[in-house]
PDB file of C-alpha atoms in Angstrom:
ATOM      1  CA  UNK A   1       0.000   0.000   0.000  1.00 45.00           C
ATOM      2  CA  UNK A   2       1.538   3.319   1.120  1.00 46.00           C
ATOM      3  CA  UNK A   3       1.028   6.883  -0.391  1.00 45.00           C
ATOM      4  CA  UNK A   4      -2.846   7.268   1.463  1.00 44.00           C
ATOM      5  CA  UNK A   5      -4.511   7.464  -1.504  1.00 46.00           C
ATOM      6  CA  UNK A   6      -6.688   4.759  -0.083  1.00 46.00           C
ATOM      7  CA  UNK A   7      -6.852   2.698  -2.957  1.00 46.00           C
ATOM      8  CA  UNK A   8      -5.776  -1.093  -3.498  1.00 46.00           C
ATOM      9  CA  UNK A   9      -2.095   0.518  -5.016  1.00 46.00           C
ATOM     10  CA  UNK A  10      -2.183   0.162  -8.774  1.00 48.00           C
ATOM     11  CA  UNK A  11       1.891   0.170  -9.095  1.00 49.00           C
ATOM     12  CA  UNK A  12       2.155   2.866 -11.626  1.00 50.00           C
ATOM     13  CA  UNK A  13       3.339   5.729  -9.633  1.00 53.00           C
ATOM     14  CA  UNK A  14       0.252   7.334  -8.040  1.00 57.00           C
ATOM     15  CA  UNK A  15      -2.005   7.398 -11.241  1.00 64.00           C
ATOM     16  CA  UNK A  16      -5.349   5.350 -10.857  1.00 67.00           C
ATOM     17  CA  UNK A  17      -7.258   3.350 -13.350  1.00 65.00           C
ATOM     18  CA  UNK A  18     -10.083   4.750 -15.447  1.00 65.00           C
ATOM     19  CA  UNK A  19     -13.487   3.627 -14.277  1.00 56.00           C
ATOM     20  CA  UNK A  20     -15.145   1.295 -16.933  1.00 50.00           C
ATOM     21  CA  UNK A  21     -17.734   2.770 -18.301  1.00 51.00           C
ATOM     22  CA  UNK A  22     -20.070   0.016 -18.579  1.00 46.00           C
ATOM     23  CA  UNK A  23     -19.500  -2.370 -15.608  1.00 54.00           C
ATOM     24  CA  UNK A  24     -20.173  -6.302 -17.038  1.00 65.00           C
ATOM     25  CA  UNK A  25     -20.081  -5.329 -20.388  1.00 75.00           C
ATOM     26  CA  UNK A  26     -17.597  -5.271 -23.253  1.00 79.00           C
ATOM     27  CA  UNK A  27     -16.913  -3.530 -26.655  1.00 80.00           C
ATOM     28  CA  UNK A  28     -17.864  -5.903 -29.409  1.00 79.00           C
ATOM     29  CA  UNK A  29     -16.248  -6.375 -32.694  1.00 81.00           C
ATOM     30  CA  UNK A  30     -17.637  -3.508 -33.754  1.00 85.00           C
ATOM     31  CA  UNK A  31     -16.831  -1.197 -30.996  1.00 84.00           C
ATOM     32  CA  UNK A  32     -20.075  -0.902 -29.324  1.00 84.00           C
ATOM     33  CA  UNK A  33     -20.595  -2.131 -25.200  1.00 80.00           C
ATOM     34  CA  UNK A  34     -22.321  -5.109 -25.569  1.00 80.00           C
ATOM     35  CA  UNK A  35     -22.883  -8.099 -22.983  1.00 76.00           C
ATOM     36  CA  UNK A  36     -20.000 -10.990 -22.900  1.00 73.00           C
ATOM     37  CA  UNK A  37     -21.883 -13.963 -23.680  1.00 72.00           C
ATOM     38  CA  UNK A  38     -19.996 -17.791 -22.223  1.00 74.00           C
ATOM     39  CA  UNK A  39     -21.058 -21.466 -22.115  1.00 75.00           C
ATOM     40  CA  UNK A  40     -21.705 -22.894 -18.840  1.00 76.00           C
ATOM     41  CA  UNK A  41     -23.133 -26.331 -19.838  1.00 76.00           C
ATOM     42  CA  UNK A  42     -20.059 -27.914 -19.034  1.00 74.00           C
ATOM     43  CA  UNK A  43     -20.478 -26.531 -15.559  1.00 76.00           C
ATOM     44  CA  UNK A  44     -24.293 -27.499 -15.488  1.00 81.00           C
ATOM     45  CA  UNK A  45     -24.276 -31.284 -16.584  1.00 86.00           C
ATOM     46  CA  UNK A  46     -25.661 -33.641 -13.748  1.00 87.00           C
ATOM     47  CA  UNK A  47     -23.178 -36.194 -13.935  1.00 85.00           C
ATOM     48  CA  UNK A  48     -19.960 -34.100 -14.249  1.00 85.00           C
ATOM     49  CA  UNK A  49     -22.226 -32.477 -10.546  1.00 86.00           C
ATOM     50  CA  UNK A  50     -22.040 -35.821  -9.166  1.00 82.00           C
ATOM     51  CA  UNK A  51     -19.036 -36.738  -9.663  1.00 83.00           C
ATOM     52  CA  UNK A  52     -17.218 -33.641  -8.987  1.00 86.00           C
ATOM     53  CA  UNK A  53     -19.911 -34.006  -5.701  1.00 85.00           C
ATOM     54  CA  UNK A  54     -18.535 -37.418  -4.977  1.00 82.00           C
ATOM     55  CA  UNK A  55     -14.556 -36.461  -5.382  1.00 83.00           C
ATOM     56  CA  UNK A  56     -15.191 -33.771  -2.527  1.00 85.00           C
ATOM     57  CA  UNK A  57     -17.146 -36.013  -0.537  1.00 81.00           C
ATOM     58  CA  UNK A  58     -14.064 -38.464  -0.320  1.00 80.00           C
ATOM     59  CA  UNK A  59     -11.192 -36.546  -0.396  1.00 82.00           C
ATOM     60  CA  UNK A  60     -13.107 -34.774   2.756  1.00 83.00           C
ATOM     61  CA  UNK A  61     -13.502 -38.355   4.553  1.00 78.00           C
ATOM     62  CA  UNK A  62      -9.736 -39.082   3.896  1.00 77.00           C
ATOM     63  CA  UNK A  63      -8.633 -36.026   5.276  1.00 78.00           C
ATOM     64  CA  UNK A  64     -10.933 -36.354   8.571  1.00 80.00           C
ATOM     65  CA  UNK A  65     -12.306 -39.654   9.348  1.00 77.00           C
ATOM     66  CA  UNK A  66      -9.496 -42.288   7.749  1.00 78.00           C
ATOM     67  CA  UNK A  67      -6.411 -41.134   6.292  1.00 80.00           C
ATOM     68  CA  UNK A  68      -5.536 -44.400   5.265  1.00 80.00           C
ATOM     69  CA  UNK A  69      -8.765 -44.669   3.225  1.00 76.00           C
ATOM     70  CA  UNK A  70      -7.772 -46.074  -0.240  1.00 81.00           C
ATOM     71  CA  UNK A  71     -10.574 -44.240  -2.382  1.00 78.00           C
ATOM     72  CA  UNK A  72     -10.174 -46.667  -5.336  1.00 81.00           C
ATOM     73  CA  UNK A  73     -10.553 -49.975  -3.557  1.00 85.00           C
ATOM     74  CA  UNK A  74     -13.930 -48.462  -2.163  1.00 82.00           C
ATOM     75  CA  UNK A  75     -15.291 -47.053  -5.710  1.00 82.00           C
ATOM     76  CA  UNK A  76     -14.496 -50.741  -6.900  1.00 88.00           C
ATOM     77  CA  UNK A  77     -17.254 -52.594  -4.560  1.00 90.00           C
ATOM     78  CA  UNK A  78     -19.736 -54.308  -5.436  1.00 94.00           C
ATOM     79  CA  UNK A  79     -22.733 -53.720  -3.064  1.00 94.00           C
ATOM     80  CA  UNK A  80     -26.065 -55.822  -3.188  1.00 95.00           C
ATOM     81  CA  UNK A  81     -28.807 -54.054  -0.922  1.00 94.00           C
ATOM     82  CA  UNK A  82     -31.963 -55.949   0.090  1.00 93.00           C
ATOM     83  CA  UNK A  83     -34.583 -53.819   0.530  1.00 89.00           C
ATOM     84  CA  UNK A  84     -34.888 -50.377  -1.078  1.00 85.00           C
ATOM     85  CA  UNK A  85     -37.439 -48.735   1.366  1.00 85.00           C
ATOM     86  CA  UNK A  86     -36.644 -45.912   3.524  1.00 86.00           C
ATOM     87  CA  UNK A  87     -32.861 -47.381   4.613  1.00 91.00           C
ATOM     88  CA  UNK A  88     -32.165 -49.090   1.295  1.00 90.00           C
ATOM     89  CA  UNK A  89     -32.528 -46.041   0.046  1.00 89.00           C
ATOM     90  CA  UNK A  90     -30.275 -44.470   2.397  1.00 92.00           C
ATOM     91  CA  UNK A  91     -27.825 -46.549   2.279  1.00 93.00           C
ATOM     92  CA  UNK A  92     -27.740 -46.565  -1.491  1.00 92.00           C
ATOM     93  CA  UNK A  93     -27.271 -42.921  -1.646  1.00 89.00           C
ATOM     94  CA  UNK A  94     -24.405 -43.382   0.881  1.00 87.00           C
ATOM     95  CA  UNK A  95     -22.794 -45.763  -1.029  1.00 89.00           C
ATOM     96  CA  UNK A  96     -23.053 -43.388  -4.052  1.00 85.00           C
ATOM     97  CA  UNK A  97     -21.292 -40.382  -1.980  1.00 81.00           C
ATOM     98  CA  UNK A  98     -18.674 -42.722  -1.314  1.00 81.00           C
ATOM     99  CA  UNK A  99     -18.022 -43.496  -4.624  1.00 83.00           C
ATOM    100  CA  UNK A 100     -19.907 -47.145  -5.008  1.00 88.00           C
ATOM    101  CA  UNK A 101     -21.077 -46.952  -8.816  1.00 85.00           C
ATOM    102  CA  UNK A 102     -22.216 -51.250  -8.849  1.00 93.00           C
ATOM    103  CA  UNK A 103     -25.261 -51.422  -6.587  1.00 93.00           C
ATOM    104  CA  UNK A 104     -27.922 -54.098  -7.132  1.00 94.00           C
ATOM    105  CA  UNK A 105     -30.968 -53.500  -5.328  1.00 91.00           C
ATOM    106  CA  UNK A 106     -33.393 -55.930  -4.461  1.00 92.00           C
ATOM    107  CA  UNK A 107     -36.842 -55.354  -3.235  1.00 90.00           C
ATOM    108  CA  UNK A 108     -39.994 -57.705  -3.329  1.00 87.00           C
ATOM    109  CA  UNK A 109     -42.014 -55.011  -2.259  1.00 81.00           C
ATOM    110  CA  UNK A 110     -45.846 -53.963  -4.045  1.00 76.00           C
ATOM    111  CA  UNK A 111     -46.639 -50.098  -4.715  1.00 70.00           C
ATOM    112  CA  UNK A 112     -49.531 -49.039  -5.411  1.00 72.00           C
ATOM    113  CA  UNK A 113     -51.625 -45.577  -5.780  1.00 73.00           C
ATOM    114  CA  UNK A 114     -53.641 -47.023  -2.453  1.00 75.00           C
ATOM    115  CA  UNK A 115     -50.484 -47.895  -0.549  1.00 64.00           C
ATOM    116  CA  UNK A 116     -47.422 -45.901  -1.818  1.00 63.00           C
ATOM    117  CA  UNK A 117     -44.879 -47.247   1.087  1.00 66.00           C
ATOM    118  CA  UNK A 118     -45.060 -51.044  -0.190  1.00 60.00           C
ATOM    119  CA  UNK A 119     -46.458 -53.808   0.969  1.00 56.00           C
TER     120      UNK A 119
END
């Protein structure tokens, strides 16, 4: 910092940037302010979500819970859950956080409009 002008210190001796004169916008091609237009839909898809989701989740476990948690012999389990009511389900979407992708879930259960639990 230094010199009290207050400012963040711009390194070229004292003088101060120009405001923009359109804040979030850019001159186009042809000179003109116009709005700067960028794909996202790499950083919307679901699955690239999930995963990235998924990563976090286990890199967060190793670092708290088990540091000698071996992320790759977990992700290659192979997981059969009976029963995919209210803890199947659960449990399912645990083993998806920590990075189970085979799951094979097996439910004898009936659902109906009348009885939407099971039966």
């Amino acid at each position: 910092g230094g010199g009290g002008d207050g400012g963040g210190g711009d390194g070229g001796g004292g003088r101060t940037a120009a405001p923009p004169s359109a804040v979030g916008w850019e001159k186009n091609s042809s000179g003109r302010p116009g709005a700067r237009l960028m794909d996202l839909s790499a950083q919307m898809d679901p699955a690239a979500t999930a995963a990235a989701a998924v990563d976090l989740n286990i890199r967060l476990m190793r670092w708290r819970l088990m540091p000698a948690l071996e992320p790759e012999k977990v992700a290659a389990q192979r997981c059969l859950l009976i029963g995919a009511g209210t803890l199947g389900c659960a449990v399912a979407r645990c083993l998806l956080g920590w990075g189970v992708k085979a799951i094979t879930l097996v439910d004898s259960g009936n659902v109906s409009y009348s009885n939407p639990r099971g039966g």
